Amino acid sequence: MAVRTILLSDFTDPRFRTAFQTYFHELGISVRDWDGLFQEMNEEGNNLAYLLLDEDRTLGFLQFQMTSFSNWFFQEPFGFIREFWVASACRRQGYGRTLLRLAEAYFLEHGAYRAVLTADDAAAFYLANGYQNASGVKAKNHMDVFVKSFQEHCAGGQHDADGQSI
């Protein structure tokens, strides 16, 4: 198997479309207008995805975007993981971790020192990959919110006596 990843910004790409439709089918979500959905993803402008490919067969994807949380006084760039899927036959082989690390590297390169996502399953996967359940944060989709800080990569990041980021 010659597995490779590509960064994608055109969500009308048939490799992404097929994988995304499979993902929604697994979740039991039906969509009336697939073309409209993929066009809307393109029009948002800041959506990206890493595709995990074996030849032209998509083994998984991670759709993400840079976002900013702000109020009248503070602003912080965040990486937001929107959708994440690995084909059932390819799970537990490290592909999900690979996609996650690619997105996290992208976030760091673009000035975000935290990533956020929601999940109704796979909590153990996110916890094992350094995410923490942000129990005080409420998501509009009512799913659990997970956050990961990349403080160890920040210039001048502080650590406690045990070497843990603070």
Backbone as numpy.savetxt, mean C-alpha at the origin, in Angstrom:
# Nx Ny Nz CAx CAy CAz Cx Cy Cz
10.63 -19.41 -12.67 9.80 -18.25 -12.67 10.68 -17.01 -12.67
10.47 -16.09 -13.62 11.23 -14.85 -13.72 10.35 -13.71 -13.19
10.28 -13.57 -11.88 9.42 -12.58 -11.26 10.11 -11.22 -11.29
9.32 -10.21 -11.65 9.83 -8.84 -11.68 8.73 -7.90 -11.22
9.10 -6.69 -10.86 8.12 -5.67 -10.47 8.24 -4.49 -11.41
7.11 -3.84 -11.64 7.10 -2.59 -12.40 6.26 -1.58 -11.64
6.61 -0.31 -11.81 5.83 0.78 -11.25 4.85 1.24 -12.32
3.60 1.37 -11.96 2.54 1.63 -12.93 1.72 2.84 -12.49
1.37 3.69 -13.45 0.48 4.81 -13.17 -0.75 4.81 -14.07
-0.81 3.89 -15.02 -1.97 3.77 -15.92 -2.79 2.56 -15.49
-3.93 2.82 -14.86 -4.73 1.75 -14.30 -5.66 1.11 -15.33
-5.55 1.54 -16.57 -6.26 0.85 -17.65 -5.39 -0.27 -18.22
-4.16 -0.40 -17.73 -3.27 -1.49 -18.15 -3.97 -2.82 -17.89
-4.07 -3.68 -18.90 -4.81 -4.95 -18.74 -4.27 -5.85 -17.63
-2.99 -5.79 -17.35 -2.42 -6.62 -16.27 -2.95 -6.18 -14.92
-3.05 -4.86 -14.72 -3.60 -4.35 -13.48 -5.10 -4.62 -13.41
-5.80 -4.33 -14.50 -7.26 -4.50 -14.53 -7.66 -5.93 -14.15
-7.02 -6.91 -14.76 -7.36 -8.31 -14.49 -7.12 -8.65 -13.02
-5.97 -8.23 -12.50 -5.65 -8.51 -11.10 -6.62 -7.81 -10.16
-6.93 -6.56 -10.45 -7.83 -5.80 -9.59 -9.24 -6.40 -9.60
-9.69 -6.83 -10.75 -11.01 -7.46 -10.85 -11.04 -8.79 -10.08
-9.95 -9.54 -10.14 -9.85 -10.78 -9.36 -9.91 -10.48 -7.87
-9.18 -9.47 -7.45 -9.14 -9.02 -6.06 -10.55 -8.65 -5.58
-11.26 -7.82 -6.33 -12.61 -7.43 -5.94 -13.56 -8.63 -5.94
-13.38 -9.53 -6.88 -14.20 -10.74 -6.90 -13.99 -11.55 -5.62
-12.72 -11.69 -5.19 -12.42 -12.41 -3.94 -13.08 -11.75 -2.74
-13.18 -10.41 -2.78 -13.80 -9.67 -1.68 -15.32 -9.66 -1.76
-15.86 -10.14 -2.88 -17.30 -10.14 -3.06 -17.85 -8.77 -3.43
-17.01 -7.93 -4.00 -17.43 -6.58 -4.41 -17.73 -6.59 -5.89
-18.92 -6.13 -6.25 -19.26 -6.04 -7.67 -19.21 -4.57 -8.10
-18.81 -4.37 -9.33 -18.68 -3.02 -9.89 -19.46 -2.98 -11.19
-20.29 -1.98 -11.33 -21.09 -1.84 -12.55 -20.27 -1.34 -13.74
-19.38 -0.39 -13.46 -18.65 0.29 -14.52 -17.15 0.18 -14.27
-16.58 -0.94 -14.69 -15.14 -1.15 -14.50 -14.33 -0.09 -15.23
-14.69 0.22 -16.47 -13.95 1.23 -17.23 -13.94 2.56 -16.48
-15.09 2.94 -15.95 -15.18 4.19 -15.20 -14.33 4.17 -13.94
-14.30 3.03 -13.25 -13.48 2.92 -12.04 -12.01 3.10 -12.36
-11.52 2.41 -13.39 -10.10 2.52 -13.73 -9.76 3.91 -14.25
-10.66 4.52 -14.97 -10.44 5.89 -15.44 -10.37 6.86 -14.27
-11.26 6.65 -13.28 -11.24 7.49 -12.08 -9.91 7.35 -11.34
-9.38 6.14 -11.25 -8.07 5.94 -10.63 -7.01 6.75 -11.36
-7.08 6.77 -12.68 -6.11 7.55 -13.47 -6.28 9.04 -13.25
-7.51 9.51 -13.16 -7.78 10.93 -13.06 -7.40 11.51 -11.71
-7.33 10.68 -10.68 -6.92 11.19 -9.38 -5.49 11.71 -9.43
-4.71 11.20 -10.35 -3.40 11.77 -10.63 -2.24 11.35 -9.76
-2.47 11.01 -8.52 -1.33 10.65 -7.67 -1.34 9.19 -7.26
-2.14 8.37 -7.91 -2.15 6.93 -7.66 -1.02 6.26 -8.41
-0.39 5.33 -7.75 0.64 4.49 -8.37 0.41 3.06 -7.91
1.01 2.12 -8.59 0.96 0.73 -8.15 2.23 0.02 -8.56
2.68 -0.85 -7.70 3.71 -1.81 -8.08 3.00 -3.08 -8.48
3.33 -3.59 -9.66 2.81 -4.88 -10.11 3.92 -5.90 -9.97
3.57 -7.06 -9.49 4.49 -8.19 -9.40 4.12 -9.13 -10.54
5.04 -9.32 -11.47 4.75 -10.07 -12.70 5.64 -11.28 -12.85
5.07 -12.32 -13.42 5.80 -13.48 -13.94 5.43 -13.54 -15.41
6.37 -13.14 -16.27 6.06 -12.91 -17.68 4.99 -11.81 -17.70
3.82 -12.05 -18.29 2.77 -11.04 -18.28 1.64 -11.39 -17.31
1.83 -12.41 -16.50 0.82 -12.79 -15.51 1.09 -12.02 -14.22
0.06 -11.32 -13.73 0.20 -10.53 -12.52 0.01 -11.42 -11.30
1.04 -11.46 -10.46 1.00 -12.25 -9.23 0.48 -11.44 -8.05
0.57 -10.12 -8.16 0.10 -9.26 -7.08 0.29 -7.80 -7.45
-0.31 -6.94 -6.61 -0.13 -5.51 -6.79 -0.29 -4.82 -5.45
0.28 -3.64 -5.36 0.10 -2.76 -4.23 -0.14 -1.37 -4.80
-1.35 -0.86 -4.61 -1.71 0.47 -5.09 -1.52 1.45 -3.94
-0.90 2.58 -4.22 -0.57 3.53 -3.16 -0.55 4.95 -3.68
-0.42 5.89 -2.75 -0.28 7.29 -3.11 0.37 8.05 -1.97
0.96 9.15 -2.33 1.44 10.10 -1.33 0.24 10.97 -0.96
0.12 11.27 0.32 -0.95 12.14 0.80 -0.38 13.01 1.90
-1.19 13.90 2.40 -0.73 14.79 3.46 -1.84 14.95 4.48
-1.47 14.83 5.74 -2.40 15.11 6.82 -2.04 16.50 7.33
-3.03 17.38 7.38 -2.70 18.74 7.78 -3.89 19.40 8.46
-3.57 20.43 9.19 -4.57 21.33 9.74 -4.01 22.74 9.58
-4.55 23.68 10.26 -4.12 25.06 10.08 -2.68 25.30 10.56
-2.12 24.36 11.33 -0.80 24.59 11.93 0.25 23.57 11.49
-0.15 22.32 11.25 0.79 21.26 10.92 0.48 20.64 9.57
1.54 20.09 8.99 1.36 19.31 7.76 2.42 18.22 7.76
1.98 17.00 7.44 2.93 15.89 7.36 2.60 15.02 6.16
3.60 14.78 5.30 3.36 13.85 4.19 3.32 12.42 4.70
2.41 11.64 4.16 2.23 10.24 4.51 2.20 9.41 3.25
2.60 8.18 3.36 2.34 7.21 2.31 1.06 6.49 2.66
0.16 6.38 1.70 -1.12 5.72 1.93 -1.22 4.50 1.04
-1.34 3.34 1.65 -1.51 2.10 0.90 -3.00 1.90 0.70
-3.42 2.01 -0.55 -4.84 1.98 -0.89 -5.39 0.57 -1.03
-4.76 -0.22 -1.88 -5.21 -1.59 -2.14 -3.98 -2.48 -2.26
-4.13 -3.73 -1.81 -2.98 -4.62 -1.74 -3.48 -6.04 -1.94
-2.93 -6.74 -2.92 -3.40 -8.09 -3.22 -2.26 -8.94 -3.78
-2.22 -10.18 -3.34 -1.33 -11.20 -3.90 -2.21 -12.41 -4.25
-1.99 -12.97 -5.43 -2.77 -14.12 -5.87 -2.69 -15.23 -4.83
-3.80 -15.90 -4.60 -3.86 -16.91 -3.54 -2.78 -17.98 -3.69
-2.45 -18.39 -4.89 -1.42 -19.41 -5.11 -0.01 -18.90 -4.79
0.14 -17.59 -4.65 1.47 -16.99 -4.44 1.66 -16.44 -3.04
0.69 -16.62 -2.18 0.78 -16.08 -0.82 1.75 -16.91 0.02
2.29 -16.25 1.03 3.24 -16.86 1.98 4.56 -17.26 1.31
4.92 -16.52 0.26 6.18 -16.76 -0.43 7.08 -15.53 -0.43
6.69 -14.50 0.33 7.50 -13.29 0.43 7.15 -12.21 -0.59
6.18 -12.47 -1.47 5.84 -11.49 -2.49 5.15 -10.25 -1.89
4.30 -10.47 -0.91 3.64 -9.34 -0.26 4.64 -8.44 0.43
5.59 -9.04 1.11 6.63 -8.27 1.79 7.45 -7.47 0.76
7.74 -8.09 -0.38 8.48 -7.40 -1.43 7.72 -6.16 -1.90
6.43 -6.31 -2.18 5.63 -5.16 -2.62 5.55 -4.08 -1.55
5.39 -4.50 -0.30 5.32 -3.54 0.80 6.61 -2.76 0.92
7.74 -3.44 0.84 9.05 -2.76 0.95 9.27 -1.78 -0.21
8.83 -2.13 -1.40 8.96 -1.21 -2.53 8.17 0.08 -2.28
6.93 -0.06 -1.81 6.12 1.13 -1.52 6.75 1.95 -0.40
7.24 1.30 0.64 7.86 2.02 1.74 9.10 2.78 1.28
9.90 2.18 0.41 11.07 2.86 -0.14 10.63 4.08 -0.95
9.57 3.93 -1.71 9.04 5.06 -2.49 8.64 6.19 -1.54
7.93 5.86 -0.47 7.50 6.88 0.48 8.70 7.64 1.05
9.71 6.91 1.47 10.90 7.55 2.02 11.57 8.45 1.00
11.70 7.98 -0.22 12.33 8.78 -1.28 11.56 10.06 -1.56
10.27 10.06 -1.25 9.44 11.23 -1.54 9.03 11.99 -0.28
9.79 11.82 0.81 9.64 12.64 2.00 8.61 12.22 3.01
8.06 11.03 2.90 7.10 10.55 3.90 7.83 9.62 4.86
7.66 9.85 6.14 8.31 9.03 7.15 7.32 8.15 7.90
6.09 8.07 7.37 5.08 7.18 7.92 4.21 6.66 6.77
3.70 5.46 6.99 2.74 4.88 6.04 1.49 4.53 6.83
0.35 4.62 6.17 -0.92 4.32 6.80 -1.75 3.46 5.85
-2.56 2.58 6.42 -3.45 1.73 5.63 -4.59 1.27 6.51
-5.63 0.77 5.87 -6.72 0.14 6.60 -6.79 -1.32 6.17
-7.26 -2.17 7.08 -7.38 -3.59 6.76 -8.45 -4.22 7.63
-9.21 -5.11 7.01 -10.17 -5.88 7.80 -9.68 -7.30 8.02
-8.60 -7.65 7.34 -7.93 -8.93 7.58 -6.43 -8.70 7.39
-5.64 -9.70 7.55 -4.18 -9.63 7.39 -3.49 -8.78 8.45
-4.14 -8.57 9.59 -3.51 -7.79 10.66 -2.17 -8.39 11.06
-2.09 -9.71 11.17 -0.84 -10.36 11.57 0.29 -10.05 10.58
-0.03 -9.99 9.29 0.96 -9.65 8.27 1.51 -8.24 8.50
0.62 -7.28 8.71 1.07 -5.89 8.91 1.85 -5.74 10.21
1.39 -6.39 11.28 2.11 -6.32 12.54 3.51 -6.92 12.40
3.63 -8.03 11.69 4.93 -8.68 11.48 5.87 -7.82 10.62
5.30 -6.87 9.89 6.10 -6.01 9.03 6.27 -4.60 9.60
6.10 -4.47 10.92 6.41 -3.22 11.60 5.28 -2.22 11.73
4.08 -2.58 11.30 2.94 -1.68 11.43 2.33 -1.87 12.81
1.73 -0.80 13.32 1.05 -0.86 14.60 -0.40 -0.48 14.40
-1.27 -1.13 15.17 -2.69 -0.79 15.12 -2.86 0.57 15.77
-3.39 1.51 15.01 -3.62 2.87 15.51 -5.04 2.94 16.04
-5.24 2.39 17.23 -6.59 2.20 17.77 -7.35 3.51 17.96
-6.68 4.62 18.12 -7.36 5.90 18.30 -7.75 6.57 16.99
-7.30 6.02 15.88 -7.60 6.61 14.57 -8.80 5.90 13.97
-9.75 6.64 13.51 -10.97 6.07 12.92 -10.92 6.25 11.41
-11.21 5.18 10.70 -11.27 5.22 9.24 -12.73 5.31 8.81
-12.96 6.03 7.74 -14.33 6.18 7.22 -14.90 4.85 6.74
-14.03 3.90 6.37 -14.52 2.58 5.94 -14.72 1.63 7.13
-14.49 2.12 8.35 -14.71 1.38 9.60 -13.75 0.20 9.78
-12.69 0.14 9.00 -11.69 -0.91 9.15 -10.62 -0.46 10.14
-9.84 -1.42 10.62 -8.72 -1.10 11.50 -7.69 -0.30 10.73
-7.07 0.65 11.41 -6.04 1.49 10.83 -4.68 1.03 11.36
-3.72 0.90 10.45 -2.36 0.52 10.80 -1.40 1.60 10.31
-0.40 1.89 11.14 0.58 2.92 10.81 1.97 2.37 11.06
2.89 2.73 10.19 4.29 2.38 10.38 5.11 3.65 10.29
6.00 3.83 11.24 6.91 4.97 11.25 8.27 4.53 10.75
8.86 5.36 9.91 10.20 5.08 9.38 11.22 5.98 10.06
11.06 6.24 11.35 11.91 7.19 12.06 13.39 6.83 12.00
13.69 5.53 11.92 15.09 5.15 11.88 15.78 5.68 10.62
14.98 6.07 9.63 15.53 6.61 8.39 15.58 8.13 8.40
14.96 8.75 9.41 14.95 10.20 9.47 16.30 10.70 9.95
16.74 11.79 9.40 17.99 12.40 9.86 17.79 12.82 11.31
18.70 12.41 12.17 18.65 12.80 13.56 17.58 12.10 14.36
17.07 10.98 13.87 16.05 10.23 14.62 16.58 9.87 16.00
15.74 9.97 17.01 16.14 9.69 18.38 15.78 8.27 18.75
16.62 7.68 19.62 16.40 6.30 20.06 16.52 6.24 21.56
15.80 5.31 22.19 15.90 5.13 23.63 17.10 4.25 23.95
17.26 3.91 25.24 18.42 3.14 25.67 18.49 1.76 25.03
17.35 1.22 24.62 17.32 -0.10 23.99 17.48 -0.01 22.47
17.69 1.21 21.95 17.86 1.37 20.51 16.55 1.51 19.76
15.44 1.60 20.48 14.13 1.75 19.85 13.91 3.21 19.46
13.28 3.44 18.32 12.95 4.79 17.88 11.95 5.41 18.84
12.16 6.69 19.13 11.20 7.43 19.98 10.76 8.71 19.27
